[in-house]
Amino acid sequence: METNKLILDGNIVASSIKADLVPRIAKLIGRGITPCLATILVGNDPASATYVRMKVNACKKLGIESRRIVLAEDTTTEQLIQTIQQLNEDITVHGILLQHPVPEQIDERAAFEAIQLHKDVDGVTTLGFAQNAFSLAAFPSCTPAAIIAILDFYNIQIEGKHAVIIGRSPILGKPVSLMLLNRNATVTICHSKTQNLEEIVKLGNIVVAAVGKPKFIKGSWIKAGAIVMDAGYNEGNIGDVDYEACLIKASAITPVPAGVGPVTIATLLKHTVDSAENSFFSIL
Ligand code: NAP
């Protein structure tokens, strides 16, 4: 491996975020509030079950309570919304995470919208998205926030850079584009109908891959010295970036695994603790 390359180590960033949470959680528990994240898993998708388990385990390690709700594959939208409403009303729950994707008979958007804004710790509601777009108080989606946290941790300048984002999903590509724009990057968003993708990616000082296709971003597409952020997570622990080939061109790059993934989970824990603190101050 070349020595002048900066490998953006997500485990180090995640440890730093979690270390900051330890005294805050202790203080909350001292005040009689245990931060609590409710996770909702609908159906039998094994990958989703793994993601939820990783989040629950991460909570446990820090002393954050997790309320694990598992609903049957044939759950209706109404049943799911009813469950979410119960969690909204439960003052001991500070964050609600509905694991995406849900079975196809469910109106996922309607279910996301049922989550109360102050418990929307993964920024999935339209109001949360909009507030985040305006740099207001709502929690941003965790993966976009993790990408920004990694850049900040390594003191990588965002302002003035040309950021090229490949992907425009509501939980990843779109919010990370807005967050980079709010940090004064010049932003280009690419998607499946983009023409001359390779030429556009070559303009990026910061390239964010959020496509959902293994090794989709090729080394030859990367401008020399660019920062490459791989949000992808595909079967077999493979990112959306052809890591070895992009490493040759990039000045800094996130690996998969141990890049964006662990920081996403640490960000979810942070948002849950933030929400628990907000609940304490709101009753004073
Ligand atoms: P998604 O909803 O499937 O969105 C994929 C995006 O990629 C869409 O905007 C799509 O464009 C675009 N795209 C597809 N094919 C393309 C092509 N040939 N050229 C250019 N753009 C193309 O996926 P997602 O939920 O955003 O997830 C993206 C990746 O991030 C996945 O690998 C996922 O596993 C990973 N992920 C990781 C974390 C984490 O914690 N690390 C969290 C969430 C997601 P259209 O809009 O035109 O269809």
Coordinates of C-alpha atoms and ligand atoms in Angstrom, one line a residue:
M1 CA 0.0 0.0 0.0
E2 CA 1.2 3.5 -0.8
T3 CA 2.2 5.4 2.3
N4 CA 1.1 8.9 1.2
K5 CA -2.6 7.7 1.1
L6 CA -4.9 8.6 4.0
I7 CA -7.2 5.7 4.9
L8 CA -10.2 7.2 6.6
D9 CA -10.7 4.7 9.4
G10 CA -14.3 4.6 10.4
N11 CA -13.6 2.6 13.5
I12 CA -11.4 5.4 14.9
V13 CA -14.1 8.0 14.1
A14 CA -16.8 5.8 15.6
S15 CA -14.7 5.2 18.8
S16 CA -14.3 8.9 19.2
I17 CA -18.0 9.6 18.9
K18 CA -18.9 6.9 21.3
A19 CA -16.2 8.0 23.8
D20 CA -17.9 11.4 23.9
L21 CA -21.2 9.8 24.6
V22 CA -20.1 7.8 27.7
P23 CA -20.1 10.7 30.2
R24 CA -23.3 12.1 28.7
I25 CA -25.1 8.7 29.1
A26 CA -23.9 8.4 32.7
K27 CA -25.2 11.9 33.5
L28 CA -28.6 11.1 32.0
I29 CA -28.8 7.8 33.9
G30 CA -27.9 9.8 37.1
R31 CA -30.9 12.0 36.3
G32 CA -33.2 8.9 36.0
I33 CA -33.3 8.8 32.2
T34 CA -31.8 5.9 30.3
P35 CA -31.5 6.8 26.6
C36 CA -33.7 4.3 24.6
L37 CA -33.7 3.5 20.9
A38 CA -36.7 1.5 19.6
T39 CA -35.9 -0.6 16.5
I40 CA -38.6 -1.9 14.3
L41 CA -37.9 -4.8 12.0
V42 CA -40.7 -5.9 9.7
G43 CA -40.4 -9.3 8.0
N44 CA -37.7 -11.8 7.5
D45 CA -35.0 -10.1 5.4
P46 CA -31.7 -11.5 6.8
A47 CA -29.6 -8.5 5.9
S48 CA -32.1 -6.2 7.7
A49 CA -32.1 -8.5 10.7
T50 CA -28.3 -8.3 10.8
Y51 CA -28.3 -4.4 10.6
V52 CA -30.8 -4.2 13.5
R53 CA -28.8 -6.7 15.6
M54 CA -25.6 -4.6 15.0
K55 CA -27.5 -1.4 16.2
V56 CA -28.9 -3.2 19.2
N57 CA -25.5 -4.6 20.2
A58 CA -23.9 -1.2 19.8
C59 CA -26.6 0.3 22.1
K60 CA -26.0 -2.4 24.7
K61 CA -22.2 -1.8 24.8
L62 CA -22.8 1.9 25.7
G63 CA -25.6 1.4 28.2
I64 CA -28.3 2.7 25.8
E65 CA -31.5 0.7 26.2
S66 CA -32.9 -0.8 23.0
R67 CA -36.6 -1.7 22.5
R68 CA -36.6 -4.3 19.8
I69 CA -39.8 -4.7 17.9
V70 CA -40.1 -7.5 15.3
L71 CA -43.3 -7.6 13.2
A72 CA -44.5 -10.3 10.9
E73 CA -43.9 -10.3 7.1
D74 CA -47.6 -9.8 6.5
T75 CA -47.9 -6.7 8.7
T76 CA -50.2 -4.0 7.2
T77 CA -49.3 -0.3 7.0
E78 CA -52.0 0.4 9.6
Q79 CA -50.6 -2.1 12.1
L80 CA -47.1 -0.7 11.6
I81 CA -48.3 2.9 12.0
Q82 CA -50.1 1.9 15.2
T83 CA -46.9 0.4 16.6
I84 CA -45.0 3.6 15.7
Q85 CA -47.7 5.7 17.4
Q86 CA -47.4 3.7 20.6
L87 CA -43.7 4.4 20.6
N88 CA -44.3 8.1 19.9
E89 CA -46.4 8.2 23.0
D90 CA -44.0 6.3 25.2
I91 CA -41.9 8.9 27.0
T92 CA -39.2 6.3 27.9
V93 CA -38.4 5.9 24.1
H94 CA -36.1 8.7 22.7
G95 CA -35.5 7.4 19.2
I96 CA -37.4 5.3 16.7
L97 CA -35.6 3.4 13.9
L98 CA -37.8 1.7 11.2
Q99 CA -35.4 -0.6 9.3
H100 CA -35.5 -0.1 5.6
P101 CA -36.7 -1.8 3.4
V102 CA -40.1 -3.0 4.6
P103 CA -42.2 -5.6 2.8
E104 CA -43.8 -4.3 -0.4
Q105 CA -47.4 -4.3 0.9
I106 CA -46.4 -1.5 3.3
D107 CA -46.5 2.1 2.4
E108 CA -43.0 2.9 3.7
R109 CA -43.3 6.6 3.3
A110 CA -46.5 6.7 5.4
A111 CA -44.8 4.7 8.1
F112 CA -41.8 7.0 8.1
E113 CA -44.0 10.0 8.3
A114 CA -45.7 8.5 11.4
I115 CA -42.5 8.9 13.4
Q116 CA -42.6 12.0 15.6
L117 CA -40.0 14.6 14.5
H118 CA -38.1 14.7 17.8
K119 CA -37.8 10.9 17.8
D120 CA -36.8 10.7 14.1
V121 CA -33.1 9.9 14.9
D122 CA -32.5 8.7 11.3
G123 CA -33.9 11.7 9.5
V124 CA -36.5 9.8 7.5
T125 CA -39.5 12.1 7.8
T126 CA -40.0 14.8 5.1
L127 CA -40.1 17.5 7.9
G128 CA -36.8 16.1 9.2
F129 CA -35.3 16.2 5.7
A130 CA -36.5 19.7 5.1
Q131 CA -35.2 21.0 8.4
N132 CA -31.9 19.4 7.7
A133 CA -31.8 21.0 4.3
F134 CA -32.3 24.4 6.0
S135 CA -29.6 23.5 8.6
L136 CA -32.3 23.6 11.3
A137 CA -32.5 21.4 14.4
A138 CA -33.8 18.0 13.1
F139 CA -31.6 15.0 13.2
P140 CA -30.0 14.3 9.8
S141 CA -30.0 10.8 8.3
C142 CA -27.2 8.9 9.9
T143 CA -25.2 7.8 6.9
P144 CA -24.9 11.3 5.4
A145 CA -24.1 12.7 8.9
A146 CA -21.4 9.9 9.2
I147 CA -19.8 11.0 5.9
I148 CA -19.6 14.6 7.1
A149 CA -18.3 13.4 10.5
I150 CA -15.4 11.5 8.9
L151 CA -14.4 14.5 6.7
D152 CA -14.5 16.7 9.8
F153 CA -12.6 14.2 12.0
Y154 CA -9.7 14.2 9.4
N155 CA -9.9 17.9 9.0
I156 CA -10.7 17.6 5.3
Q157 CA -11.9 20.9 3.9
I158 CA -15.3 20.8 2.3
E159 CA -15.8 24.5 1.5
G160 CA -15.0 25.4 -2.1
K161 CA -14.5 21.8 -3.1
H162 CA -16.5 20.2 -6.0
A163 CA -18.4 17.3 -4.5
V164 CA -19.8 14.7 -6.9
I165 CA -22.4 12.4 -5.4
I166 CA -23.5 9.3 -7.2
G167 CA -27.0 8.4 -5.9
R168 CA -30.0 10.5 -5.0
S169 CA -31.9 8.3 -2.5
P170 CA -33.9 10.1 0.2
I171 CA -31.8 8.6 3.0
L172 CA -28.4 9.0 1.5
G173 CA -27.6 10.7 -1.8
K174 CA -30.0 13.6 -1.5
P175 CA -29.4 14.5 2.1
V176 CA -25.6 14.2 1.9
S177 CA -25.7 16.5 -1.2
L178 CA -27.6 19.1 0.8
M179 CA -25.3 18.8 3.8
L180 CA -22.2 19.3 1.6
L181 CA -23.9 22.2 -0.1
N182 CA -24.7 23.7 3.3
R183 CA -20.9 23.4 4.1
N184 CA -20.2 25.4 0.9
A185 CA -19.1 22.7 -1.4
T186 CA -20.2 23.0 -5.1
V187 CA -22.3 19.9 -5.6
T188 CA -23.2 17.7 -8.6
I189 CA -25.7 14.9 -8.0
C190 CA -25.6 11.9 -10.4
H191 CA -28.2 9.1 -10.8
S192 CA -29.1 6.3 -13.1
K193 CA -30.1 8.7 -15.9
T194 CA -27.0 10.8 -15.8
Q195 CA -25.0 10.9 -19.0
N196 CA -21.2 11.0 -19.2
L197 CA -21.0 9.8 -15.6
E198 CA -17.3 9.0 -15.8
E199 CA -16.5 12.5 -17.0
I200 CA -18.5 14.1 -14.2
V201 CA -17.0 11.9 -11.5
K202 CA -13.5 13.0 -12.8
L203 CA -14.4 16.6 -11.8
G204 CA -14.9 15.7 -8.2
N205 CA -12.5 16.8 -5.4
I206 CA -14.8 14.8 -3.1
V207 CA -16.6 11.8 -4.6
V208 CA -19.4 10.1 -2.6
A209 CA -20.5 6.7 -3.8
A210 CA -24.1 5.9 -2.8
V211 CA -25.2 3.6 -5.7
G212 CA -25.8 0.1 -4.2
K213 CA -23.7 -1.6 -6.9
P214 CA -20.4 -3.4 -5.9
K215 CA -17.2 -1.8 -7.2
F216 CA -19.2 0.5 -9.5
I217 CA -16.8 3.5 -9.3
K218 CA -13.7 2.7 -11.2
G219 CA -10.2 3.9 -10.4
S220 CA -9.9 5.6 -13.9
W221 CA -12.9 7.8 -13.0
I222 CA -11.1 9.4 -10.0
K223 CA -9.2 12.7 -10.3
A224 CA -5.7 12.5 -8.9
G225 CA -5.8 13.6 -5.2
A226 CA -9.6 13.3 -4.8
I227 CA -11.2 12.3 -1.5
V228 CA -13.3 9.1 -2.0
M229 CA -16.2 8.4 0.4
D230 CA -17.7 5.0 -0.1
A231 CA -21.2 4.7 1.5
G232 CA -21.9 1.4 -0.3
Y233 CA -22.4 -1.8 1.5
N234 CA -23.0 -4.8 -0.8
E235 CA -23.1 -8.5 -0.1
G236 CA -19.7 -9.9 0.9
N237 CA -18.7 -6.6 2.6
I238 CA -18.0 -4.9 -0.8
G239 CA -18.4 -1.2 -1.3
D240 CA -19.7 0.8 -4.3
V241 CA -16.1 1.8 -5.1
D242 CA -13.4 -0.3 -6.7
Y243 CA -11.2 0.3 -3.6
E244 CA -7.8 -1.0 -4.8
A245 CA -8.0 0.9 -8.1
C246 CA -9.4 4.1 -6.5
L247 CA -6.8 4.0 -3.8
I248 CA -4.1 4.6 -6.4
K249 CA -5.7 7.9 -7.5
A250 CA -7.2 9.2 -4.3
S251 CA -5.5 11.2 -1.6
A252 CA -7.9 9.8 1.0
I253 CA -10.5 7.0 0.9
T254 CA -12.9 5.1 3.2
P255 CA -12.5 1.4 3.2
V256 CA -15.4 -1.1 3.3
P257 CA -15.8 -2.5 5.9
A258 CA -14.6 -0.2 8.6
G259 CA -15.4 3.1 6.8
V260 CA -18.8 4.8 6.7
G261 CA -20.6 1.8 8.3
P262 CA -19.4 2.0 11.9
V263 CA -19.7 5.8 11.9
T264 CA -23.3 5.5 10.8
I265 CA -24.1 3.3 13.8
A266 CA -22.2 5.6 16.2
T267 CA -24.2 8.6 14.7
L268 CA -27.4 6.8 15.5
L269 CA -26.4 6.3 19.1
K270 CA -25.4 10.0 19.3
H271 CA -28.8 11.1 17.9
T272 CA -30.5 8.9 20.5
V273 CA -28.5 10.4 23.3
D274 CA -29.1 14.0 21.9
S275 CA -32.9 13.2 21.9
A276 CA -32.8 11.8 25.5
E277 CA -31.0 15.1 26.6
N278 CA -33.6 17.1 24.7
S279 CA -36.4 15.3 26.5
F280 CA -34.8 16.1 29.9
F281 CA -34.5 19.8 29.1
S282 CA -38.0 19.9 27.7
I283 CA -39.5 18.9 31.1
L284 CA -37.5 21.3 33.2
Ligands
NAP1 P1 -30.9 3.2 -3.5 O1 -32.1 3.8 -2.8 O2 -31.0 2.0 -4.3 O3 -30.4 4.4 -4.4 C1 -29.3 4.1 -5.3 C2 -29.1 5.4 -6.1 O4 -28.0 5.0 -7.1 C3 -30.3 5.9 -6.9 O5 -30.4 7.3 -6.8 C4 -30.0 5.5 -8.4 O6 -30.5 6.4 -9.3 C5 -28.4 5.5 -8.4 N1 -27.9 4.6 -9.4 C6 -28.3 3.3 -9.7 N2 -27.6 2.9 -10.7 C7 -26.9 3.9 -11.2 C8 -26.0 4.1 -12.3 N3 -25.8 3.1 -13.2 N4 -25.4 5.3 -12.5 C9 -25.6 6.3 -11.6 N5 -26.4 6.2 -10.5 C10 -27.1 5.0 -10.3 O7 -29.7 2.9 -2.5 P2 -29.3 3.6 -1.0 O8 -30.3 3.2 0.0 O9 -29.1 5.1 -1.2 O10 -28.0 2.9 -0.7 C11 -26.8 3.1 -1.6 C12 -25.7 2.3 -1.0 O11 -25.4 2.7 0.3 C13 -26.0 0.8 -0.9 O12 -24.8 0.0 -1.2 C14 -26.4 0.6 0.5 O13 -26.2 -0.7 1.0 C15 -25.5 1.6 1.2 N6 -25.9 2.1 2.5 C16 -25.0 2.0 3.5 C17 -25.3 2.5 4.7 C18 -24.2 2.4 5.8 O14 -24.5 2.5 7.0 N7 -23.0 2.3 5.4 C19 -26.6 2.9 5.0 C20 -27.5 3.0 4.0 C21 -27.1 2.6 2.7 P3 -32.0 6.6 -9.6 O15 -32.5 7.5 -8.5 O16 -32.1 7.2 -10.9 O17 -32.7 5.3 -9.5

